[in-house]
Structure formats: C-alpha cells, structure tokens
Coordinates of N, CA and C in Angstrom, one line a residue:
Chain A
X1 N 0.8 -1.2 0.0 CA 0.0 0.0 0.0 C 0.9 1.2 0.0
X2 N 0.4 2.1 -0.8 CA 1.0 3.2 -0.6 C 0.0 4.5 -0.4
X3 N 0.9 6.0 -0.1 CA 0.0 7.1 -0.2 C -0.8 7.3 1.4
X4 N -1.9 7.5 0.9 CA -2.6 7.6 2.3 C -4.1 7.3 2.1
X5 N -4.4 5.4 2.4 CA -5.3 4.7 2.5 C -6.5 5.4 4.0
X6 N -7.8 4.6 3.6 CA -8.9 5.0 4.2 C -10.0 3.4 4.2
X7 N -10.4 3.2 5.0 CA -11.4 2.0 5.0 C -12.5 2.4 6.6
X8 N -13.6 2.3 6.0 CA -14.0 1.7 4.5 C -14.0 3.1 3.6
X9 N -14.5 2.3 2.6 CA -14.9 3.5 1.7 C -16.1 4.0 1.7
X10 N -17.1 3.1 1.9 CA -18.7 3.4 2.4 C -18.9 2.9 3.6
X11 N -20.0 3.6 4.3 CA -20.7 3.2 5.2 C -22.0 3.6 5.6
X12 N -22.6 2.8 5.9 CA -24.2 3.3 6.0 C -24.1 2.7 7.8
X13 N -24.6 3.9 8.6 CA -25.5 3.8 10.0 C -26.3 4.3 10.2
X14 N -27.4 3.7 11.1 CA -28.4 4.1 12.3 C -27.9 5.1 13.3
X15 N -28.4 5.6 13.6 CA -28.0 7.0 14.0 C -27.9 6.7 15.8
X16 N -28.1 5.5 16.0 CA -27.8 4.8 17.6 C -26.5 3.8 17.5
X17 N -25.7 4.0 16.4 CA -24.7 2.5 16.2 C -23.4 3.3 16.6
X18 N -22.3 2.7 16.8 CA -21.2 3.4 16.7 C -20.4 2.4 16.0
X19 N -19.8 3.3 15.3 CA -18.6 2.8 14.2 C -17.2 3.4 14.4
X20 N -16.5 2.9 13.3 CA -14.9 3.6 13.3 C -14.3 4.1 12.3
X21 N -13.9 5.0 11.3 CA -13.5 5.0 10.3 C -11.9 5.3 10.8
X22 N -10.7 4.5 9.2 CA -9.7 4.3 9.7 C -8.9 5.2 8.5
X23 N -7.4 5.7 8.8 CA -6.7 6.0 7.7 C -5.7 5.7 8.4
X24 N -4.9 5.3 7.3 CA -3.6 5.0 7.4 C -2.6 5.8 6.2
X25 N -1.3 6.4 7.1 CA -0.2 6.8 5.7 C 0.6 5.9 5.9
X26 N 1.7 6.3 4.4 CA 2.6 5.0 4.1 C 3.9 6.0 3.8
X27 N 3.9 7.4 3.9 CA 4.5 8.6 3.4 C 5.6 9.0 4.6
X28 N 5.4 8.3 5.8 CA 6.7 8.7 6.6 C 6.5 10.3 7.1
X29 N 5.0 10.5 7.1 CA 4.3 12.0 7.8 C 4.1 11.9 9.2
X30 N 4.4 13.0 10.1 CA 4.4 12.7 11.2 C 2.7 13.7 11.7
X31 N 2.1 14.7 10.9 CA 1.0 15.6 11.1 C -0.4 14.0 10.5
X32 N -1.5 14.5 10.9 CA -2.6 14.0 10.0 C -3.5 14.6 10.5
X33 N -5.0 14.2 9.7 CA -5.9 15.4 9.3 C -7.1 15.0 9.1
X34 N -8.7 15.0 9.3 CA -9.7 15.0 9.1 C -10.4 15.8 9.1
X35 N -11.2 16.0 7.6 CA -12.0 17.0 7.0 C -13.6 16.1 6.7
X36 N -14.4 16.7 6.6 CA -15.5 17.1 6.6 C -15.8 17.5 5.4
X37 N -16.4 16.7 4.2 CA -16.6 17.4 2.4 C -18.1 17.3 2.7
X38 N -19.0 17.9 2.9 CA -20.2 18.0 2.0 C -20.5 18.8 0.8
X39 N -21.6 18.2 0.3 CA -22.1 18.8 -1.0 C -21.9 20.2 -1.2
X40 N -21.3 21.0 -2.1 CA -21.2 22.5 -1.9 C -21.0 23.1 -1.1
X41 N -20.4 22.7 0.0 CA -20.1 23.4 1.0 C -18.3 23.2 1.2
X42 N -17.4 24.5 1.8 CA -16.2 24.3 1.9 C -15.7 22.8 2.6
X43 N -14.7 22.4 2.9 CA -13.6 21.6 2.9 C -14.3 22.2 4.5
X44 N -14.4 20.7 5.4 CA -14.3 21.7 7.3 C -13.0 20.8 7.9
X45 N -12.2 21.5 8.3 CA -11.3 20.8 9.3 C -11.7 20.4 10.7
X46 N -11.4 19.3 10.8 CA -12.3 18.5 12.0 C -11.3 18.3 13.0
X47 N -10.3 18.0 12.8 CA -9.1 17.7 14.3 C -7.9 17.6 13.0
X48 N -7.0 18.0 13.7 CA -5.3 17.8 13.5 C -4.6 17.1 14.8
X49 N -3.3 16.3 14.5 CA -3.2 15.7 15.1 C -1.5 15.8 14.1
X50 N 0.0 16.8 15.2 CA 0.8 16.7 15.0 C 1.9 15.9 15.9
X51 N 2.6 15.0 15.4 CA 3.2 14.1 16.5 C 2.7 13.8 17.2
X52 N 1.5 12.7 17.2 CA 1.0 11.9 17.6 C -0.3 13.2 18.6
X53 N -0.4 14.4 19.0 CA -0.4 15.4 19.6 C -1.7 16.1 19.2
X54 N -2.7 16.2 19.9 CA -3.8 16.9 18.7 C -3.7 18.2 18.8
X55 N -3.8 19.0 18.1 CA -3.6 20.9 18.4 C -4.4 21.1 17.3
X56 N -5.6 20.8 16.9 CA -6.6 21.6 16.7 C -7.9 20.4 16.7
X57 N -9.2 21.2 17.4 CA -10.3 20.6 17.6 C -11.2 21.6 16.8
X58 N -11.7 22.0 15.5 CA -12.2 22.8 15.1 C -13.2 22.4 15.4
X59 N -14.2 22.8 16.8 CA -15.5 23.1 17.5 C -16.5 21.6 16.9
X60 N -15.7 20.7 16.9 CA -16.9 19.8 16.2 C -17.3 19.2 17.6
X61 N -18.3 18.5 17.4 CA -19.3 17.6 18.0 C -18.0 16.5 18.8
X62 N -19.2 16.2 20.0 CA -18.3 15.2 20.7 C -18.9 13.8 20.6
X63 N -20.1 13.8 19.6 CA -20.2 12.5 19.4 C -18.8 12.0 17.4
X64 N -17.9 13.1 17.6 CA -16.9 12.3 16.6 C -15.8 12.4 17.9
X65 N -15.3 11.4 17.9 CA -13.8 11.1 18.6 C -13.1 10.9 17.7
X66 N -11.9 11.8 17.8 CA -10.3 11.2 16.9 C -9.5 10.6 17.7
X67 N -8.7 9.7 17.5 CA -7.8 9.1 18.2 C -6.6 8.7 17.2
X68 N -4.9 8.9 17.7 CA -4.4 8.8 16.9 C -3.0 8.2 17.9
X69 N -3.1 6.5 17.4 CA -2.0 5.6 18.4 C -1.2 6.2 18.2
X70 N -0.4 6.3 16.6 CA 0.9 6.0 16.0 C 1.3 7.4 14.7
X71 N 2.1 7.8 14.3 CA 2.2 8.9 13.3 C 1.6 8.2 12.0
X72 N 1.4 7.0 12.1 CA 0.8 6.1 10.8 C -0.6 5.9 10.7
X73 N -1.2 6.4 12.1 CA -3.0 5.5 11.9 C -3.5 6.6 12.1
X74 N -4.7 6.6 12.0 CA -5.5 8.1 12.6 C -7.2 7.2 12.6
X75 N -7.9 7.8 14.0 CA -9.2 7.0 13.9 C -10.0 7.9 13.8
X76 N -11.0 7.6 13.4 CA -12.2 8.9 13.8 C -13.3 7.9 14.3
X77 N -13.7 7.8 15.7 CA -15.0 6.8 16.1 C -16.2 7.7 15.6
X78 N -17.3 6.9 15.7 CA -18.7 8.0 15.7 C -19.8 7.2 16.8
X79 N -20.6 8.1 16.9 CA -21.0 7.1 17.6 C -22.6 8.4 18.2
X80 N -23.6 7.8 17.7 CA -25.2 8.8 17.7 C -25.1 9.9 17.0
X81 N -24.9 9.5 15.5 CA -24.7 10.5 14.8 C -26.2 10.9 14.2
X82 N -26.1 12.2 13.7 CA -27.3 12.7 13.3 C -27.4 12.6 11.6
X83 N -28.2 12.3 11.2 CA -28.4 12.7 9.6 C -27.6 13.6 9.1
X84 N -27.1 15.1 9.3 CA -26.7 16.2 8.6 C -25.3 15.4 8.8
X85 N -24.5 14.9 9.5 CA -23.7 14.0 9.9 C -22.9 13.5 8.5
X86 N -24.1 13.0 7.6 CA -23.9 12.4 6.3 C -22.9 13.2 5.6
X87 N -21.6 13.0 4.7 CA -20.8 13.4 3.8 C -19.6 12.4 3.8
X88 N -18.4 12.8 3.0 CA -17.3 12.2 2.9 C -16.5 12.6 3.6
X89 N -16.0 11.6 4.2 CA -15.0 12.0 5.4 C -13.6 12.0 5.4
X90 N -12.7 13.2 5.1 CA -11.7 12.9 4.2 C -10.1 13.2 5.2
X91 N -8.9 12.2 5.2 CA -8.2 11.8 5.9 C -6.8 12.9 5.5
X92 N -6.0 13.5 5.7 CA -5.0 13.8 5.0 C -3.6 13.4 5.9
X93 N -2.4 13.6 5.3 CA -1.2 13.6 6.1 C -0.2 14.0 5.7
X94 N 0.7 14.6 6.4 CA 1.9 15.8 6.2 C 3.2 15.6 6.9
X95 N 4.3 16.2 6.4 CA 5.4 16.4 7.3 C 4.4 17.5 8.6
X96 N 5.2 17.4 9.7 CA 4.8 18.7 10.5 C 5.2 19.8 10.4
X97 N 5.5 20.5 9.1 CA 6.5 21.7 9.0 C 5.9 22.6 8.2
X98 N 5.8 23.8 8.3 CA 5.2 24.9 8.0 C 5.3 25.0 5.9
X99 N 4.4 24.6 5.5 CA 3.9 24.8 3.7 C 4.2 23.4 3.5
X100 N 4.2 22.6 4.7 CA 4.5 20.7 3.9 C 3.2 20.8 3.3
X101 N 3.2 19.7 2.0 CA 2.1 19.6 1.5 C 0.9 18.6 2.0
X102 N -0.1 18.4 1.9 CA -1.0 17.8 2.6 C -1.5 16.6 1.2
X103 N -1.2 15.4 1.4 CA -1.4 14.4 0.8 C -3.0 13.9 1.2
X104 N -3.9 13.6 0.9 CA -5.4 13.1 0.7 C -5.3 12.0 1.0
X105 N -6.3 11.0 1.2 CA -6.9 9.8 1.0 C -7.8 9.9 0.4
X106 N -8.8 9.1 -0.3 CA -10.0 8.8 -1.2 C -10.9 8.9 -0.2
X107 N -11.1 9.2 0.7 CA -12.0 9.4 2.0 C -13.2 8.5 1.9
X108 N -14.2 8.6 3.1 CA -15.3 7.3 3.7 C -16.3 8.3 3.3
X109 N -17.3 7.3 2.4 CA -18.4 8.2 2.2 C -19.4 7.6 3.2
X110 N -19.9 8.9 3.9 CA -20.9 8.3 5.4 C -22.2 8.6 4.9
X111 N -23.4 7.8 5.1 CA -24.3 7.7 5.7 C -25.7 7.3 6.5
X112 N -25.8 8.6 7.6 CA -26.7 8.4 8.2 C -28.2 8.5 8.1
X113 N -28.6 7.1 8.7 CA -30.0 6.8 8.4 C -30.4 7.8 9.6
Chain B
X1 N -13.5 37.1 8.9 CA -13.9 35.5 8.3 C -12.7 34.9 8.0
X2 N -12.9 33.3 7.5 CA -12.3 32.4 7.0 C -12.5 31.9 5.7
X3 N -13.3 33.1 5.1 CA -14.1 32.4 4.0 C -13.5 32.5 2.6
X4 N -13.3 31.6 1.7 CA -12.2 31.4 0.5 C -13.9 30.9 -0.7
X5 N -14.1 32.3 -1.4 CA -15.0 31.5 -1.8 C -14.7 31.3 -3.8
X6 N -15.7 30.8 -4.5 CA -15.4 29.9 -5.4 C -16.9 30.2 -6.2
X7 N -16.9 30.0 -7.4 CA -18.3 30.0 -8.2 C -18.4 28.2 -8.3
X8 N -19.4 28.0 -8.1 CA -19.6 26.4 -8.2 C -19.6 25.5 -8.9
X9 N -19.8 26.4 -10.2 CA -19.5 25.4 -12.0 C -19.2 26.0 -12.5
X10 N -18.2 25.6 -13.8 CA -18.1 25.9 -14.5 C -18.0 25.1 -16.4
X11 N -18.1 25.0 -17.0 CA -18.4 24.6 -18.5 C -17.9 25.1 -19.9
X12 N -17.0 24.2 -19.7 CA -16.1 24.5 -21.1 C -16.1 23.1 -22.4
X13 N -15.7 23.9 -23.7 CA -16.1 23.1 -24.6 C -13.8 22.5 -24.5
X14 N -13.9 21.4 -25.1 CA -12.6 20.4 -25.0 C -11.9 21.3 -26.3
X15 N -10.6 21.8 -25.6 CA -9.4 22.8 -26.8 C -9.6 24.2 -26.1
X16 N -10.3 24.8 -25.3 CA -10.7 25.7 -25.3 C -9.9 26.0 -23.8
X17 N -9.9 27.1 -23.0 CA -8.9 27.7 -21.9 C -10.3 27.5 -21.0
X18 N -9.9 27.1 -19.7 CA -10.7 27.8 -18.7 C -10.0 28.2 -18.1
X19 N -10.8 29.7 -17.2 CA -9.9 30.2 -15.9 C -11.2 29.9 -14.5
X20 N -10.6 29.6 -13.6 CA -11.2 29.1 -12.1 C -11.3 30.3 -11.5
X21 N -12.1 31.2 -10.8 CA -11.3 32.5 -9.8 C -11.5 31.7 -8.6
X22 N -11.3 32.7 -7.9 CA -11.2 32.3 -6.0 C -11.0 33.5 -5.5
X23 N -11.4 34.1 -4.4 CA -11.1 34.9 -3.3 C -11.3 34.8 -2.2
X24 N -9.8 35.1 -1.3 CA -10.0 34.8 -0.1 C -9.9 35.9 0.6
X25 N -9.6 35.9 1.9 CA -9.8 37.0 3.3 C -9.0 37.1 3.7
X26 N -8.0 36.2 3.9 CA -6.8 36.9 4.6 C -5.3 37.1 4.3
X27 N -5.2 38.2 4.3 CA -4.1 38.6 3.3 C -2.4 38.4 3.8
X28 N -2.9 37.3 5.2 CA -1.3 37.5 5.9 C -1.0 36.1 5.2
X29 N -1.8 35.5 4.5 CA -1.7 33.9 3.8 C -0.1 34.1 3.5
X30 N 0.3 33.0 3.7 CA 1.8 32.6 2.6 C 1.5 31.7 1.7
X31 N 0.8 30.7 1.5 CA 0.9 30.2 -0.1 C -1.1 29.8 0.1
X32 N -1.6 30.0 -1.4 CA -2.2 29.4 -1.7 C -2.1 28.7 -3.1
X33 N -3.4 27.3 -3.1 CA -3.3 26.4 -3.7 C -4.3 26.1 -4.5
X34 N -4.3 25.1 -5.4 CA -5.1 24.6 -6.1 C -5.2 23.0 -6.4
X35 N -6.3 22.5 -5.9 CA -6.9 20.9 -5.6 C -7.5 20.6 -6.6
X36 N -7.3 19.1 -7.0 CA -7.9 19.1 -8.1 C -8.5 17.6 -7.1
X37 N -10.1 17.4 -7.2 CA -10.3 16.3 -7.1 C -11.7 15.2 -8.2
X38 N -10.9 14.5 -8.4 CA -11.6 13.3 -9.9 C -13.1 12.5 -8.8
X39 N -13.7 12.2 -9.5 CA -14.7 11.3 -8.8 C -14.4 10.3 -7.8
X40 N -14.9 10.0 -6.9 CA -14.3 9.3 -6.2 C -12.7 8.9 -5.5
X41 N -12.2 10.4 -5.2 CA -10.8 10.3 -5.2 C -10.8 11.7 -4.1
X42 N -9.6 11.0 -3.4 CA -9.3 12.3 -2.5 C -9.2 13.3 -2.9
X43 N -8.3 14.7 -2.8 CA -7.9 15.7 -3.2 C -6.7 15.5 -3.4
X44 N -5.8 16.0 -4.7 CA -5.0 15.7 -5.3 C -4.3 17.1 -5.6
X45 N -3.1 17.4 -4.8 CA -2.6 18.9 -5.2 C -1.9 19.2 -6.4
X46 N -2.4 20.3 -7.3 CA -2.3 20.3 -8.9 C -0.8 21.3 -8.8
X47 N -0.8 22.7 -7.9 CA 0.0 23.8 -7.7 C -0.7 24.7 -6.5
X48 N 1.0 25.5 -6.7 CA 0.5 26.2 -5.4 C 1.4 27.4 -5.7
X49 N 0.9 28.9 -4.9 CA 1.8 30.0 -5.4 C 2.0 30.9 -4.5
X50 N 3.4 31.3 -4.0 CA 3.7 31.9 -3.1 C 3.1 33.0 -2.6
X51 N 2.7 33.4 -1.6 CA 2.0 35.0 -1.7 C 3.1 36.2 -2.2
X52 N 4.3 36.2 -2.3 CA 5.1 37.3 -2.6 C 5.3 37.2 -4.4
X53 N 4.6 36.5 -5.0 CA 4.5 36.1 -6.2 C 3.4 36.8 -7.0
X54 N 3.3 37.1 -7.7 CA 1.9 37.3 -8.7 C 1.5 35.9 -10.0
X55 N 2.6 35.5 -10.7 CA 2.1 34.6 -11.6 C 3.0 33.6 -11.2
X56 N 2.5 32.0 -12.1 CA 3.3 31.0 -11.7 C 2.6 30.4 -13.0
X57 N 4.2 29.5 -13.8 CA 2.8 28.3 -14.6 C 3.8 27.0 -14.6
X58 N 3.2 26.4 -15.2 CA 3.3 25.0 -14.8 C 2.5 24.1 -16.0
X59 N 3.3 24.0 -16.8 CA 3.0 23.4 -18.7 C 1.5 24.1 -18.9
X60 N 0.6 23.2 -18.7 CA -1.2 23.9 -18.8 C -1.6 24.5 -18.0
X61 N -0.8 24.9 -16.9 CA -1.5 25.2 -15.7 C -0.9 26.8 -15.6
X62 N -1.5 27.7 -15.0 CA -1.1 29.3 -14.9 C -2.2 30.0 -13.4
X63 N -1.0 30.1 -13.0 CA -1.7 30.6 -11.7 C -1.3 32.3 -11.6
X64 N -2.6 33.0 -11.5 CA -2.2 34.5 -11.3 C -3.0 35.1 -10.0
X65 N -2.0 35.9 -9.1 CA -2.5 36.0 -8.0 C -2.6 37.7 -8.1
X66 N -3.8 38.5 -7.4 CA -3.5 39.6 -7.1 C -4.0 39.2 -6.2
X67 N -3.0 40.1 -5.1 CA -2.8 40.2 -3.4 C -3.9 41.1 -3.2
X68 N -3.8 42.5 -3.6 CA -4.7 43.8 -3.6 C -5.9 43.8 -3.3
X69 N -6.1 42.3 -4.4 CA -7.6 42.1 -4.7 C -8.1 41.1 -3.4
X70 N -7.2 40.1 -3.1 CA -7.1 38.7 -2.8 C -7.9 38.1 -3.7
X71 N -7.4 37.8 -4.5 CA -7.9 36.8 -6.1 C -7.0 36.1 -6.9
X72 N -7.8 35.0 -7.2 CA -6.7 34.0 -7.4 C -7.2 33.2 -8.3
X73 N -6.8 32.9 -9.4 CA -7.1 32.0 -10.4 C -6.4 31.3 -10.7
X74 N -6.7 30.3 -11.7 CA -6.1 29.1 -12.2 C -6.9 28.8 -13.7
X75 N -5.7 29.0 -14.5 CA -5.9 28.3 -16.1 C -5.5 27.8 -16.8
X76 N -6.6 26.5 -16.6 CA -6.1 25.5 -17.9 C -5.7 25.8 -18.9
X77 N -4.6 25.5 -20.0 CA -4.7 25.7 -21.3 C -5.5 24.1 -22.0
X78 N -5.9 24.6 -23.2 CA -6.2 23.3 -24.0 C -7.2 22.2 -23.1
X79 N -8.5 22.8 -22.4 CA -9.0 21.5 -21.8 C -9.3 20.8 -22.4
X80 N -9.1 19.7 -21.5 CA -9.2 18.1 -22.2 C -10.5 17.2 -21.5
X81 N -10.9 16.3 -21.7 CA -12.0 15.7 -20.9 C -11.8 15.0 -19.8
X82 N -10.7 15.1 -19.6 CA -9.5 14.4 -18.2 C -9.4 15.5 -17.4
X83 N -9.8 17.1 -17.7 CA -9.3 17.9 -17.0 C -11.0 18.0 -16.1
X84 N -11.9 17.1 -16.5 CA -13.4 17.5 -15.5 C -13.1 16.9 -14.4
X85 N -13.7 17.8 -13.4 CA -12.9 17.1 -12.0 C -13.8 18.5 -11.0
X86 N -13.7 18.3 -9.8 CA -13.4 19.7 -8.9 C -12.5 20.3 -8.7
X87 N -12.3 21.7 -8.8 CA -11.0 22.3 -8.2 C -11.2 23.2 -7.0
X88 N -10.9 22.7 -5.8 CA -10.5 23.4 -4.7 C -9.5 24.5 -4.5
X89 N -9.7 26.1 -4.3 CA -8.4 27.0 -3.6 C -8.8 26.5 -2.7
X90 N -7.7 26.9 -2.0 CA -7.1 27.1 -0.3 C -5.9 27.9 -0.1
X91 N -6.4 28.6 0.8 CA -5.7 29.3 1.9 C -4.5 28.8 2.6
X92 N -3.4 28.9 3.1 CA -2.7 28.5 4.3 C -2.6 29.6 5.4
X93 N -3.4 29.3 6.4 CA -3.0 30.6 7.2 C -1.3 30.4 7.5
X94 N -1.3 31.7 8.0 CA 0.2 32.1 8.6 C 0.4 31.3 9.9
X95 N 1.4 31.1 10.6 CA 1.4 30.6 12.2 C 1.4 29.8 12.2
X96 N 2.0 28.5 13.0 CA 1.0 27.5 13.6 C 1.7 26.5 12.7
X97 N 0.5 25.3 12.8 CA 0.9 24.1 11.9 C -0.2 24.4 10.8
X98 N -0.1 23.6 9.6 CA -0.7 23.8 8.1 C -2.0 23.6 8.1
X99 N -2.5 24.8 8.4 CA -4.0 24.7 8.8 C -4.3 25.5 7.6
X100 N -5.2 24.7 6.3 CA -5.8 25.5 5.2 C -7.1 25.5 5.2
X101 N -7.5 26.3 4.7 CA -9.4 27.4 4.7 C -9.4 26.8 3.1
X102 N -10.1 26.1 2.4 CA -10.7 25.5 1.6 C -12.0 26.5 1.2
X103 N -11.9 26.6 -0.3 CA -13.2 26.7 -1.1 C -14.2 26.0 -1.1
X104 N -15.4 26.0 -1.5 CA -16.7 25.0 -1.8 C -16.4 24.6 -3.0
X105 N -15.4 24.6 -3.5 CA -14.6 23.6 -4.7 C -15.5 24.1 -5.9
X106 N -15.1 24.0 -7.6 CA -15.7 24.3 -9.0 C -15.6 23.1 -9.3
X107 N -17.2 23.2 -9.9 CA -16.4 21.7 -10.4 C -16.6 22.1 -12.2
X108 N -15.5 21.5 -12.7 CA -15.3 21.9 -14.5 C -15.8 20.9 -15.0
X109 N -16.5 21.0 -15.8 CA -17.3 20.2 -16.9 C -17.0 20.0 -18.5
X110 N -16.2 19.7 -19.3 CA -15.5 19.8 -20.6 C -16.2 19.1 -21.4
X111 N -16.7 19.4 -22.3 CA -17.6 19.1 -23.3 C -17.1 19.0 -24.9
X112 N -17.4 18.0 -25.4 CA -16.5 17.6 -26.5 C -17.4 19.3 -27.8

C-alpha cells in the first residue's frame, strides 16, 4: 500500500450505532488530518493531530472522537450521529512543518439513516 | 472570516482555456493552492503559489494572484475531458501548523 489509504470507503448507519472509520499513511508524515466534504459546502477541518499530539479541535461535536495511536493511523469513532452527519469523510497527512504539502486519502463516504 | 470563496461550475467546450477564480480574506496567507479532485478520489494537489509572487505556470497550468484584490485563479490551457474534475483553492493561514481554509470547490465540466 502506498499514499494515504482509508477504509471503509462506504458506510451506511443508524443513527444509535457506533462505528470507526480508519486511515492510514505509508508517506513517513508525522502531522494528519480529518475533513468534513459535504455537498457545496467548503472543505471543514475536524481535528489535527501533529506528533502523535492533537492541536486543533475545530469546535466539532463530541459524538466524533479522533484518536491517533501512531504517526501512521488516525481513527475517527462515531458514535449517535445525526443525519446532517452524512458526507465524505476525508483523511489527509503531512510532514509537520510549515507549507508541507497535505497528501489526501479517497475518503469514507458516510451515511446516516 | 475564514471564507475562500469559489463559483460552483463551470463549463467548457474540449481545446478551449478555462480560468477558475477564487477569493480569499486573509491577506497574511503565505501560499495558496489549487486541488484538483476526480470522482471518487481524494484531493489531489495540482500547484501552489507563493503570496510574494503574482504569476506562476506550470505546462497547462497558470496561476495569477493579485494580493490587492485577494484573487486568485487558475488556467487551464487546452481543456481536455481528463481535466473535469473539482477544483479546490485554499488558503494556508500564517502561524502555527498547516491549517488551510478551503473553497466549496468548482467543479469543470468539458464538453466535447
């Protein structure tokens, strides 16, 4: 594998289930990243997480948890999520250094019932 | 604000130039960029252009910034039907670690 994988790629829940969505880099980045794509609406940054370290929680909901063991995994749990909830959930990862570039994953397309 | 905003489509016929605009808010940015993302695919960084820069190109690609304005485009030469996709600006704020303010992305349409 290379780049920066994501699994699943879909997912459909009930809005009482909790799940996990995963990413993994292969790139030797020590930063990573979860965004928030809905339909016409900007890119949302959801948590950063630099050296293993989170330093940004952009005001999201505390039913998403990020959790990040390793500079290589990054989790995002969910868990009673609401309908508006639904979009593509997209992973990125970086060196930690000021204009490193930010590498993607194919991101988890969520939806809630 | 934080707001980088974008026109939502755009539609071009295949041989023909498109230009993307973008404008953002904050003018202490050091680089912004341009995302290109295909169906079912992450976001994919196409170029990026320094704020102390005005133009930049890159074979098909031409990026012209006015600071003044905060506006920022991107133009394809010669679109191809490979080139329909979304394209995302973004911002890099200044400070900190690589925290970028994203557009509501264009998405280009190329029509034979």
């Amino acid at each position: 594998e290379t780049g920066v994988t994501q699994t699943p790629r879909h997912l459909v829940m009930g809005m009482t289930n909790k799940k996990s969505l995963k990413c993994e880099q292969h790139l030797g980045h020590n930063a990573m990243y979860w965004y928030k794509q809905s339909a016409k609406k900007p890119l949302e940054l959801m948590f950063v997480y630099s050296l293993e370290e989170r330093v940004e929680n952009n005001s999201v909901p505390s039913r998403f948890s990020p959790e990040c063991p390793n500079s290589s995994h990054l989790f995002l749990h969910l868990h009673t999520l609401q309908p508006e909830d639904s979009a593509l959930y997209l992973c990125a990862s970086s060196q930690a250094t000021q204009g490193a570039e930010q590498f993607f994953g194919p991101g988890t397309r969520l939806t809630v019932l | 604000g934080e707001d980088v905003e974008q026109s939502l489509f755009l539609s071009v016929r295949e041989g023909d130039s498109s230009v993307i605009n973008c404008t953002y808010t904050d003018s202490s940015s050091t680089y912004l960029y341009w995302y290109k993302q295909e169906p079912g695919a992450g976001l994919q960084l196409l170029t990026y252009i320094f704020s102390n820069m005005d133009m930049k190109q890159d074979q098909r690609l031409t990026v012209l910034l006015n600071k003044k304005d905060k506006h920022l485009s991107l133009r394809i030469a010669d679109t191809q039907t490979g080139d329909s996709a979304i394209y995302f600006c973004a911002e890099r704020k200044s400070g900190g670690y690589n925290k970028l303010i994203f557009g509501a992305g264009t998405r280009l349409a190329v029509h034979p």
